Protein backbone atom coordinates (compact mmCIF):
# COMPACT_ATOMS: atom_id res chain seq x y z
CA UNK A 1 0.00 0.00 0.00
CA UNK A 2 1.30 3.45 -0.97
CA UNK A 3 1.04 5.14 2.44
CA UNK A 4 2.48 8.49 1.32
CA UNK A 5 -0.62 9.09 -0.78
CA UNK A 6 -3.01 8.31 2.10
CA UNK A 7 -4.26 11.05 4.38
CA UNK A 8 -4.85 9.85 7.96
CA UNK A 9 -6.99 12.65 9.33
CA UNK A 10 -5.74 12.70 12.94
CA UNK A 11 -6.12 16.48 13.60
CA UNK A 12 -9.74 16.37 14.77
CA UNK A 13 -8.95 13.46 17.08
CA UNK A 14 -6.00 15.30 18.63
CA UNK A 15 -8.17 18.41 19.18
CA UNK A 16 -10.90 16.32 20.82
CA UNK A 17 -8.45 14.55 23.14
CA UNK A 18 -6.98 17.91 24.17
CA UNK A 19 -10.32 19.62 24.72
CA UNK A 20 -11.68 16.73 26.85
CA UNK A 21 -8.32 16.19 28.54
CA UNK A 22 -8.66 12.43 27.87
CA UNK A 23 -6.09 10.29 29.67
CA UNK A 24 -6.61 6.85 28.10
CA UNK A 25 -7.74 6.45 24.48
CA UNK A 26 -8.26 3.20 22.52
CA UNK A 27 -7.14 3.23 18.89
CA UNK A 28 -8.87 0.77 16.55
CA UNK A 29 -7.51 0.38 13.02
CA UNK A 30 -8.42 -1.92 10.10
CA UNK A 31 -6.23 -4.95 9.43
CA UNK A 32 -4.52 -3.30 6.42
CA UNK A 33 -3.22 -0.44 8.58
CA UNK A 34 -2.08 -2.40 11.67
CA UNK A 35 1.59 -2.13 10.60
CA UNK A 36 1.32 1.67 10.88
CA UNK A 37 -0.57 1.63 14.18
CA UNK A 38 2.50 2.12 16.39
CA UNK A 39 3.53 5.23 14.40
CA UNK A 40 0.06 6.64 14.85
CA UNK A 41 0.14 5.92 18.60
CA UNK A 42 3.49 7.77 18.79
CA UNK A 43 2.06 10.74 16.85
CA UNK A 44 -1.03 11.06 19.09
CA UNK A 45 0.94 10.63 22.33
CA UNK A 46 3.44 13.24 21.11
CA UNK A 47 0.68 15.82 20.51
CA UNK A 48 -1.45 15.14 23.61
CA UNK A 49 -1.03 14.02 27.19
CA UNK A 50 -3.18 10.91 26.61
CA UNK A 51 -1.89 7.35 26.67
CA UNK A 52 -3.00 5.28 23.66
CA UNK A 53 -3.91 1.61 23.85
CA UNK A 54 -4.25 -0.28 20.58
CA UNK A 55 -7.37 -2.45 20.32
CA UNK A 56 -5.35 -5.21 18.70
CA UNK A 57 -8.12 -7.75 17.98
CA UNK A 58 -9.00 -8.15 14.28
CA UNK A 59 -11.29 -5.37 13.01
CA UNK A 60 -13.06 -5.55 9.64
CA UNK A 61 -15.70 -2.83 9.93
CA UNK A 62 -17.47 -0.23 12.06
CA UNK A 63 -19.82 -3.08 13.06
CA UNK A 64 -16.99 -4.17 15.32
CA UNK A 65 -16.57 -1.07 17.52
CA UNK A 66 -14.68 -1.34 20.78
CA UNK A 67 -17.42 -1.47 23.36
CA UNK A 68 -17.82 -1.60 27.11
CA UNK A 69 -15.05 -4.12 27.83
CA UNK A 70 -12.52 -1.31 27.35
CA UNK A 71 -14.51 0.99 29.62
CA UNK A 72 -13.64 -1.42 32.42
CA UNK A 73 -9.98 -0.80 31.52
CA UNK A 74 -10.52 2.94 32.04
CA UNK A 75 -10.64 3.92 28.35
CA UNK A 76 -12.51 7.24 27.95
CA UNK A 77 -12.59 7.56 24.16
CA UNK A 78 -12.41 5.18 21.19
CA UNK A 79 -10.67 6.41 18.00
CA UNK A 80 -11.90 4.21 15.14
CA UNK A 81 -9.97 4.57 11.90
CA UNK A 82 -10.85 3.86 8.27
CA UNK A 83 -14.58 3.13 8.59
CA UNK A 84 -17.58 5.43 8.94
CA UNK A 85 -20.25 5.66 11.58
CA UNK A 86 -23.18 3.26 11.29
CA UNK A 87 -26.54 3.05 13.00
CA UNK A 88 -25.28 1.42 16.18
CA UNK A 89 -24.48 2.54 19.69
CA UNK A 90 -21.45 0.81 21.16
CA UNK A 91 -21.97 2.54 24.53
CA UNK A 92 -18.58 4.31 24.24
CA UNK A 93 -17.73 7.86 23.05
CA UNK A 94 -16.23 7.21 19.59
CA UNK A 95 -14.37 9.42 17.13
CA UNK A 96 -14.33 8.16 13.53
CA UNK A 97 -11.15 9.01 11.63
CA UNK A 98 -11.28 9.26 7.84
CA UNK A 99 -8.53 7.83 5.71
CA UNK A 100 -8.48 9.07 2.11
CA UNK A 101 -6.34 8.13 -0.89
CA UNK A 102 -5.48 10.71 -3.52
CA UNK A 103 -5.09 8.35 -6.57
CA UNK A 104 -7.49 9.32 -9.38
CA UNK A 105 -6.99 7.04 -12.39
CA UNK A 106 -8.16 7.91 -15.92
CA UNK A 107 -11.56 6.53 -16.91
CA UNK A 108 -10.55 5.55 -20.48
CA UNK A 109 -9.74 1.87 -19.69
CA UNK A 110 -13.17 1.29 -18.14
CA UNK A 111 -15.30 2.94 -20.86
CA UNK A 112 -15.53 -0.11 -23.21
CA UNK A 113 -16.70 -2.31 -20.28
CA UNK A 114 -19.31 0.28 -19.29
CA UNK A 115 -20.60 0.42 -22.89
CA UNK A 116 -21.04 -3.39 -22.93
CA UNK A 117 -22.81 -3.36 -19.58
CA UNK A 118 -25.13 -0.58 -20.68
CA UNK A 119 -26.13 -2.75 -23.66
CA UNK A 120 -26.88 -5.66 -21.26
CA UNK A 121 -29.00 -3.35 -19.11
CA UNK A 122 -30.92 -2.07 -22.16
CA UNK A 123 -31.65 -5.65 -23.27
CA UNK A 124 -32.78 -6.64 -19.79
CA UNK A 125 -35.10 -3.66 -19.62
CA UNK A 126 -36.80 -4.87 -22.80
CA UNK A 127 -37.01 -8.46 -21.42
CA UNK A 128 -38.45 -7.30 -18.10
CA UNK A 129 -41.43 -5.81 -19.91
CA UNK A 130 -42.32 -9.21 -21.38
CA UNK A 131 -41.71 -11.28 -18.24
CA UNK A 132 -44.04 -14.27 -17.77
CA UNK A 133 -44.60 -17.07 -15.24
CA UNK A 134 -41.82 -19.66 -15.32
CA UNK A 135 -41.40 -23.35 -14.43
CA UNK A 136 -39.48 -24.54 -11.33
CA UNK A 137 -36.59 -25.63 -13.55
CA UNK A 138 -36.40 -22.19 -15.18
CA UNK A 139 -36.71 -20.59 -11.75
CA UNK A 140 -33.68 -22.60 -10.53
CA UNK A 141 -31.74 -21.54 -13.65
CA UNK A 142 -32.67 -17.95 -12.91
CA UNK A 143 -31.41 -18.40 -9.34
CA UNK A 144 -28.02 -19.47 -10.74
CA UNK A 145 -27.77 -16.60 -13.23
CA UNK A 146 -25.32 -13.87 -12.11
CA UNK A 147 -27.41 -11.15 -13.71
CA UNK A 148 -30.65 -13.09 -13.70
CA UNK A 149 -32.95 -10.94 -11.63
CA UNK A 150 -34.63 -9.05 -14.44
CA UNK A 151 -37.32 -7.47 -12.37
CA UNK A 152 -37.49 -4.85 -11.01
CA UNK A 153 -35.50 -2.82 -13.55
CA UNK A 154 -36.85 0.52 -14.66
CA UNK A 155 -33.80 2.18 -16.21
CA UNK A 156 -30.25 1.78 -17.42
CA UNK A 157 -28.38 4.47 -15.47
CA UNK A 158 -24.81 3.88 -14.39
CA UNK A 159 -24.59 3.58 -10.58
CA UNK A 160 -21.30 4.99 -9.28
CA UNK A 161 -20.09 3.62 -5.94
CA UNK A 162 -16.79 3.22 -4.14
CA UNK A 163 -15.01 2.14 -1.02
CA UNK A 164 -14.68 4.73 1.67
CA UNK A 165 -11.12 5.98 1.04
CA UNK A 166 -12.06 7.01 -2.53
CA UNK A 167 -15.47 8.59 -1.95
CA UNK A 168 -14.09 12.15 -1.80
CA UNK A 169 -13.55 11.77 -5.59
CA UNK A 170 -16.97 10.34 -6.42
CA UNK A 171 -18.66 13.52 -7.73
CA UNK A 172 -15.58 14.40 -9.73
CA UNK A 173 -15.83 10.97 -11.41
CA UNK A 174 -19.56 11.48 -11.93
CA UNK A 175 -18.77 14.58 -14.01
CA UNK A 176 -16.07 12.77 -16.00
CA UNK A 177 -18.41 9.85 -16.79
CA UNK A 178 -21.24 12.20 -17.74
CA UNK A 179 -18.85 13.98 -20.09
CA UNK A 180 -18.20 10.53 -21.63
CA UNK A 181 -21.94 10.16 -22.35
CA UNK A 182 -23.28 8.13 -19.38
CA UNK A 183 -26.26 9.04 -17.25
CA UNK A 184 -24.79 8.61 -13.77
CA UNK A 185 -26.43 8.12 -10.38
CA UNK A 186 -24.48 8.25 -7.11
CA UNK A 187 -26.79 6.14 -4.92
CA UNK A 188 -27.56 7.20 -1.37
CA UNK A 189 -28.11 4.28 1.00
CA UNK A 190 -29.77 3.80 4.39
CA UNK A 191 -28.74 4.51 7.97
CA UNK A 192 -25.85 2.02 7.98
CA UNK A 193 -24.05 4.16 5.37
CA UNK A 194 -22.68 7.68 5.87
CA UNK A 195 -21.66 8.95 2.42
CA UNK A 196 -23.26 9.09 -1.05
CA UNK A 197 -21.90 6.25 -3.19
CA UNK A 198 -20.79 4.27 -0.15
CA UNK A 199 -21.18 0.48 -0.06
CA UNK A 200 -20.31 -2.03 2.65
CA UNK A 201 -19.74 -5.76 2.38
CA UNK A 202 -23.16 -6.21 4.03
CA UNK A 203 -25.13 -3.22 2.74
CA UNK A 204 -25.97 -2.01 -0.78
CA UNK A 205 -29.14 -0.19 0.19
CA UNK A 206 -28.58 2.66 -2.30
CA UNK A 207 -29.48 0.36 -5.21
CA UNK A 208 -32.39 1.71 -7.27
CA UNK A 209 -34.65 0.27 -9.99
CA UNK A 210 -33.42 2.80 -12.56
CA UNK A 211 -29.76 1.77 -12.15
CA UNK A 212 -28.93 -0.83 -14.81
CA UNK A 213 -25.21 -1.36 -14.17
CA UNK A 214 -22.44 -0.24 -11.80
CA UNK A 215 -18.93 1.16 -11.62
CA UNK A 216 -17.02 0.48 -8.41
CA UNK A 217 -14.13 2.78 -7.55
CA UNK A 218 -11.84 0.76 -5.31
CA UNK A 219 -9.61 -2.27 -5.13
CA UNK A 220 -10.28 -5.94 -4.40
CA UNK A 221 -13.44 -7.90 -5.11
CA UNK A 222 -15.03 -8.00 -1.66
CA UNK A 223 -17.52 -5.17 -2.28
CA UNK A 224 -18.05 -6.00 -6.00
CA UNK A 225 -19.01 -9.62 -5.22
CA UNK A 226 -21.58 -8.48 -2.67
CA UNK A 227 -22.97 -5.78 -4.95
CA UNK A 228 -23.51 -8.18 -7.88
CA UNK A 229 -25.00 -10.85 -5.60
CA UNK A 230 -27.30 -8.23 -4.11
CA UNK A 231 -28.41 -6.50 -7.31
CA UNK A 232 -27.94 -9.03 -10.12
CA UNK A 233 -26.49 -6.14 -12.20
CA UNK A 234 -23.23 -6.07 -14.19
CA UNK A 235 -20.36 -4.26 -12.53
CA UNK A 236 -17.08 -2.73 -13.72
CA UNK A 237 -14.19 -1.92 -11.40
CA UNK A 238 -11.64 0.89 -11.61
CA UNK A 239 -8.74 0.48 -9.18
CA UNK A 240 -7.35 3.83 -7.92
CA UNK A 241 -4.12 2.13 -6.77
CA UNK A 242 -3.19 0.54 -10.10
CA UNK A 243 -5.37 2.42 -12.61
CA UNK A 244 -6.56 -0.99 -13.93
CA UNK A 245 -10.11 -1.58 -15.13
CA UNK A 246 -11.93 -4.93 -15.28
CA UNK A 247 -15.39 -6.37 -14.92
CA UNK A 248 -16.69 -8.55 -12.11
CA UNK A 249 -16.74 -11.86 -13.91
CA UNK A 250 -20.19 -13.41 -14.33
CA UNK A 251 -18.54 -16.88 -14.14
CA UNK A 252 -17.17 -16.05 -10.72
CA UNK A 253 -20.59 -14.95 -9.45
CA UNK A 254 -22.25 -18.01 -10.99
CA UNK A 255 -19.71 -20.25 -9.25
CA UNK A 256 -20.70 -18.68 -5.94
CA UNK A 257 -24.40 -19.09 -6.76
CA UNK A 258 -23.86 -22.77 -7.67
CA UNK A 259 -22.10 -23.24 -4.35
CA UNK A 260 -25.01 -21.55 -2.50
CA UNK A 261 -27.47 -23.75 -4.45
CA UNK A 262 -25.50 -26.88 -3.39
CA UNK A 263 -25.49 -25.83 0.26
CA UNK A 264 -29.25 -25.20 0.22
CA UNK A 265 -29.79 -28.67 -1.28
CA UNK A 266 -27.43 -30.17 1.32
CA UNK A 267 -29.71 -28.81 4.07
CA UNK A 268 -32.72 -30.66 2.66
CA UNK A 269 -32.51 -33.52 5.15
CA UNK A 270 -30.87 -31.59 7.99
CA UNK A 271 -32.83 -31.89 11.24
CA UNK A 272 -30.71 -29.89 13.69
CA UNK A 273 -29.18 -26.46 13.14
CA UNK A 274 -26.84 -24.19 15.07
CA UNK A 275 -28.08 -20.60 14.68
CA UNK A 276 -25.11 -18.21 15.00
CA UNK A 277 -25.69 -14.81 16.65
CA UNK A 278 -22.85 -12.27 16.35
CA UNK A 279 -22.01 -10.46 19.59
CA UNK A 280 -20.31 -7.50 17.83
CA UNK A 281 -22.50 -4.38 18.18
CA UNK A 282 -23.18 -3.97 14.45
CA UNK A 283 -23.62 -7.65 13.67
CA UNK A 284 -26.08 -8.69 16.34
CA UNK A 285 -29.38 -9.80 14.76
CA UNK A 286 -31.15 -11.38 17.67
CA UNK A 287 -34.66 -10.96 16.24
CA UNK A 288 -33.63 -12.61 12.97
CA UNK A 289 -32.00 -15.50 14.87
CA UNK A 290 -35.15 -16.04 16.94
CA UNK A 291 -37.25 -15.95 13.75
CA UNK A 292 -35.02 -18.67 12.24
CA UNK A 293 -35.52 -20.80 15.35
CA UNK A 294 -39.29 -20.38 15.07
CA UNK A 295 -39.33 -21.26 11.36
CA UNK A 296 -37.26 -24.38 12.03
CA UNK A 297 -39.70 -25.42 14.78
CA UNK A 298 -42.62 -24.88 12.39
CA UNK A 299 -40.97 -27.40 10.03
CA UNK A 300 -40.34 -29.93 12.84
CA UNK A 301 -36.60 -29.14 13.07
CA UNK A 302 -34.44 -28.03 15.96
CA UNK A 303 -32.42 -24.80 16.16
CA UNK A 304 -29.83 -24.07 18.87
CA UNK A 305 -28.88 -20.41 19.40
CA UNK A 306 -25.09 -19.94 19.62
CA UNK A 307 -23.70 -16.46 20.46
CA UNK A 308 -20.12 -15.65 19.45
CA UNK A 309 -17.92 -12.56 19.11
CA UNK A 310 -15.75 -14.20 16.44
CA UNK A 311 -16.97 -17.01 14.16
CA UNK A 312 -14.56 -19.69 12.94
CA UNK A 313 -14.65 -23.42 12.10
CA UNK A 314 -12.65 -24.33 15.22
CA UNK A 315 -15.35 -22.66 17.36
CA UNK A 316 -18.42 -24.42 15.90
CA UNK A 317 -17.57 -27.47 13.76
CA UNK A 318 -17.63 -29.87 16.71
CA UNK A 319 -21.27 -29.23 17.74
CA UNK A 320 -23.44 -32.27 16.96
CA UNK A 321 -25.80 -30.46 14.56
CA UNK A 322 -26.35 -31.08 10.85
CA UNK A 323 -25.86 -27.50 9.61
CA UNK A 324 -25.44 -23.87 10.67
CA UNK A 325 -27.44 -20.72 9.90
CA UNK A 326 -25.40 -17.53 10.23
CA UNK A 327 -27.00 -14.27 11.41
CA UNK A 328 -23.64 -12.56 12.22
CA UNK A 329 -21.62 -10.86 9.43
CA UNK A 330 -23.27 -12.12 6.19
CA UNK A 331 -19.90 -12.51 4.49
CA UNK A 332 -18.93 -15.35 6.84
CA UNK A 333 -21.39 -17.66 5.08
CA UNK A 334 -20.80 -16.27 1.57
CA UNK A 335 -16.98 -16.00 1.53
CA UNK A 336 -15.87 -18.62 4.05
CA UNK A 337 -18.30 -21.55 3.91
CA UNK A 338 -15.69 -23.88 2.34
CA UNK A 339 -13.70 -23.65 5.59
CA UNK A 340 -16.50 -25.31 7.54
CA UNK A 341 -17.11 -29.05 7.76
CA UNK A 342 -20.91 -28.65 7.71
CA UNK A 343 -23.20 -26.52 5.53
CA UNK A 344 -23.15 -22.88 6.65
CA UNK A 345 -26.04 -20.95 5.11
CA UNK A 346 -27.72 -17.54 5.34
CA UNK A 347 -31.25 -16.97 6.72
CA UNK A 348 -32.64 -16.49 3.18
CA UNK A 349 -31.03 -19.75 2.09
CA UNK A 350 -32.62 -21.56 5.04
CA UNK A 351 -36.00 -20.19 4.02
CA UNK A 352 -35.46 -21.47 0.46
CA UNK A 353 -34.38 -24.88 1.83
CA UNK A 354 -37.58 -25.05 3.90
CA UNK A 355 -39.79 -23.90 1.00
CA UNK A 356 -40.69 -20.62 2.72
CA UNK A 357 -39.06 -18.58 -0.10
CA UNK A 358 -39.12 -19.38 -3.81
CA UNK A 359 -36.29 -19.83 -6.32
CA UNK A 360 -38.13 -17.50 -8.74
CA UNK A 361 -37.13 -14.41 -6.81
CA UNK A 362 -33.49 -15.06 -7.75
CA UNK A 363 -30.75 -15.06 -5.15
CA UNK A 364 -31.33 -12.66 -2.26
CA UNK A 365 -28.23 -11.35 -0.56
CA UNK A 366 -28.29 -11.31 3.24
CA UNK A 367 -28.16 -7.57 3.86
CA UNK A 368 -27.88 -5.95 7.30
CA UNK A 369 -30.06 -2.81 7.02
S1 LIG B 1 -20.99 -6.94 9.15
FE1 LIG B 1 -19.33 -7.81 7.90
S2 LIG B 1 -19.52 -6.85 5.90
FE2 LIG B 1 -20.72 -5.62 7.35
S3 LIG B 1 -19.34 -3.99 8.03
FE3 LIG B 1 -19.17 -5.69 9.48
S4 LIG B 1 -17.44 -6.93 8.75
FE4 LIG B 1 -18.09 -5.59 7.05
PDB file of N, CA and C in Angstrom, residues 268-273 292-303 322 354 356:
ATOM      1  N   UNK A 268     -31.402 -30.064   2.869  1.00  0.00           N
ATOM      2  CA  UNK A 268     -32.721 -30.655   2.663  1.00  0.00           C
ATOM      3  C   UNK A 268     -33.114 -31.621   3.779  1.00  0.00           C
ATOM      4  N   UNK A 269     -32.180 -32.513   4.133  1.00  0.00           N
ATOM      5  CA  UNK A 269     -32.512 -33.521   5.153  1.00  0.00           C
ATOM      6  C   UNK A 269     -31.983 -33.162   6.531  1.00  0.00           C
ATOM      7  N   UNK A 270     -31.414 -31.972   6.672  1.00  0.00           N
ATOM      8  CA  UNK A 270     -30.873 -31.590   7.992  1.00  0.00           C
ATOM      9  C   UNK A 270     -32.006 -31.431   8.999  1.00  0.00           C
ATOM     10  N   UNK A 271     -31.772 -31.954  10.215  1.00  0.00           N
ATOM     11  CA  UNK A 271     -32.827 -31.891  11.236  1.00  0.00           C
ATOM     12  C   UNK A 271     -32.456 -30.925  12.359  1.00  0.00           C
ATOM     13  N   UNK A 272     -31.148 -30.769  12.594  1.00  0.00           N
ATOM     14  CA  UNK A 272     -30.714 -29.891  13.689  1.00  0.00           C
ATOM     15  C   UNK A 272     -29.768 -28.823  13.147  1.00  0.00           C
ATOM     16  N   UNK A 273     -29.963 -27.604  13.628  1.00  0.00           N
ATOM     17  CA  UNK A 273     -29.183 -26.460  13.136  1.00  0.00           C
ATOM     18  C   UNK A 273     -28.595 -25.680  14.320  1.00  0.00           C
ATOM     19  N   UNK A 292     -35.512 -17.429  12.870  1.00  0.00           N
ATOM     20  CA  UNK A 292     -35.021 -18.665  12.240  1.00  0.00           C
ATOM     21  C   UNK A 292     -35.364 -19.880  13.119  1.00  0.00           C
ATOM     22  N   UNK A 293     -35.215 -19.692  14.424  1.00  0.00           N
ATOM     23  CA  UNK A 293     -35.519 -20.798  15.352  1.00  0.00           C
ATOM     24  C   UNK A 293     -37.002 -21.180  15.243  1.00  0.00           C
ATOM     25  N   UNK A 294     -37.845 -20.137  15.158  1.00  0.00           N
ATOM     26  CA  UNK A 294     -39.288 -20.378  15.075  1.00  0.00           C
ATOM     27  C   UNK A 294     -39.651 -21.084  13.760  1.00  0.00           C
ATOM     28  N   UNK A 295     -39.032 -20.636  12.664  1.00  0.00           N
ATOM     29  CA  UNK A 295     -39.329 -21.261  11.359  1.00  0.00           C
ATOM     30  C   UNK A 295     -38.890 -22.726  11.372  1.00  0.00           C
ATOM     31  N   UNK A 296     -37.732 -22.984  11.964  1.00  0.00           N
ATOM     32  CA  UNK A 296     -37.256 -24.378  12.034  1.00  0.00           C
ATOM     33  C   UNK A 296     -38.248 -25.223  12.828  1.00  0.00           C
ATOM     34  N   UNK A 297     -38.734 -24.677  13.958  1.00  0.00           N
ATOM     35  CA  UNK A 297     -39.703 -25.421  14.784  1.00  0.00           C
ATOM     36  C   UNK A 297     -40.973 -25.717  13.989  1.00  0.00           C
ATOM     37  N   UNK A 298     -41.409 -24.707  13.217  1.00  0.00           N
ATOM     38  CA  UNK A 298     -42.619 -24.884  12.385  1.00  0.00           C
ATOM     39  C   UNK A 298     -42.460 -26.069  11.426  1.00  0.00           C
ATOM     40  N   UNK A 299     -41.226 -26.302  10.983  1.00  0.00           N
ATOM     41  CA  UNK A 299     -40.971 -27.396  10.031  1.00  0.00           C
ATOM     42  C   UNK A 299     -40.489 -28.667  10.746  1.00  0.00           C
ATOM     43  N   UNK A 300     -40.697 -28.720  12.078  1.00  0.00           N
ATOM     44  CA  UNK A 300     -40.343 -29.933  12.843  1.00  0.00           C
ATOM     45  C   UNK A 300     -38.849 -30.125  13.022  1.00  0.00           C
ATOM     46  N   UNK A 301     -38.064 -29.033  12.914  1.00  0.00           N
ATOM     47  CA  UNK A 301     -36.598 -29.143  13.067  1.00  0.00           C
ATOM     48  C   UNK A 301     -36.161 -28.370  14.302  1.00  0.00           C
ATOM     49  N   UNK A 302     -34.927 -28.617  14.714  1.00  0.00           N
ATOM     50  CA  UNK A 302     -34.443 -28.032  15.962  1.00  0.00           C
ATOM     51  C   UNK A 302     -33.361 -26.990  15.669  1.00  0.00           C
ATOM     52  N   UNK A 303     -33.458 -25.820  16.304  1.00  0.00           N
ATOM     53  CA  UNK A 303     -32.417 -24.796  16.157  1.00  0.00           C
ATOM     54  C   UNK A 303     -31.836 -24.431  17.505  1.00  0.00           C
ATOM     55  N   UNK A 322     -26.543 -30.723  12.264  1.00  0.00           N
ATOM     56  CA  UNK A 322     -26.353 -31.084  10.846  1.00  0.00           C
ATOM     57  C   UNK A 322     -25.865 -29.900  10.006  1.00  0.00           C
ATOM     58  N   UNK A 354     -36.355 -24.590   3.234  1.00  0.00           N
ATOM     59  CA  UNK A 354     -37.577 -25.049   3.895  1.00  0.00           C
ATOM     60  C   UNK A 354     -38.828 -24.800   3.044  1.00  0.00           C
ATOM     61  N   UNK A 356     -40.007 -21.859   2.309  1.00  0.00           N
ATOM     62  CA  UNK A 356     -40.692 -20.617   2.716  1.00  0.00           C
ATOM     63  C   UNK A 356     -40.476 -19.506   1.690  1.00  0.00           C
TER      64      UNK A 356
END
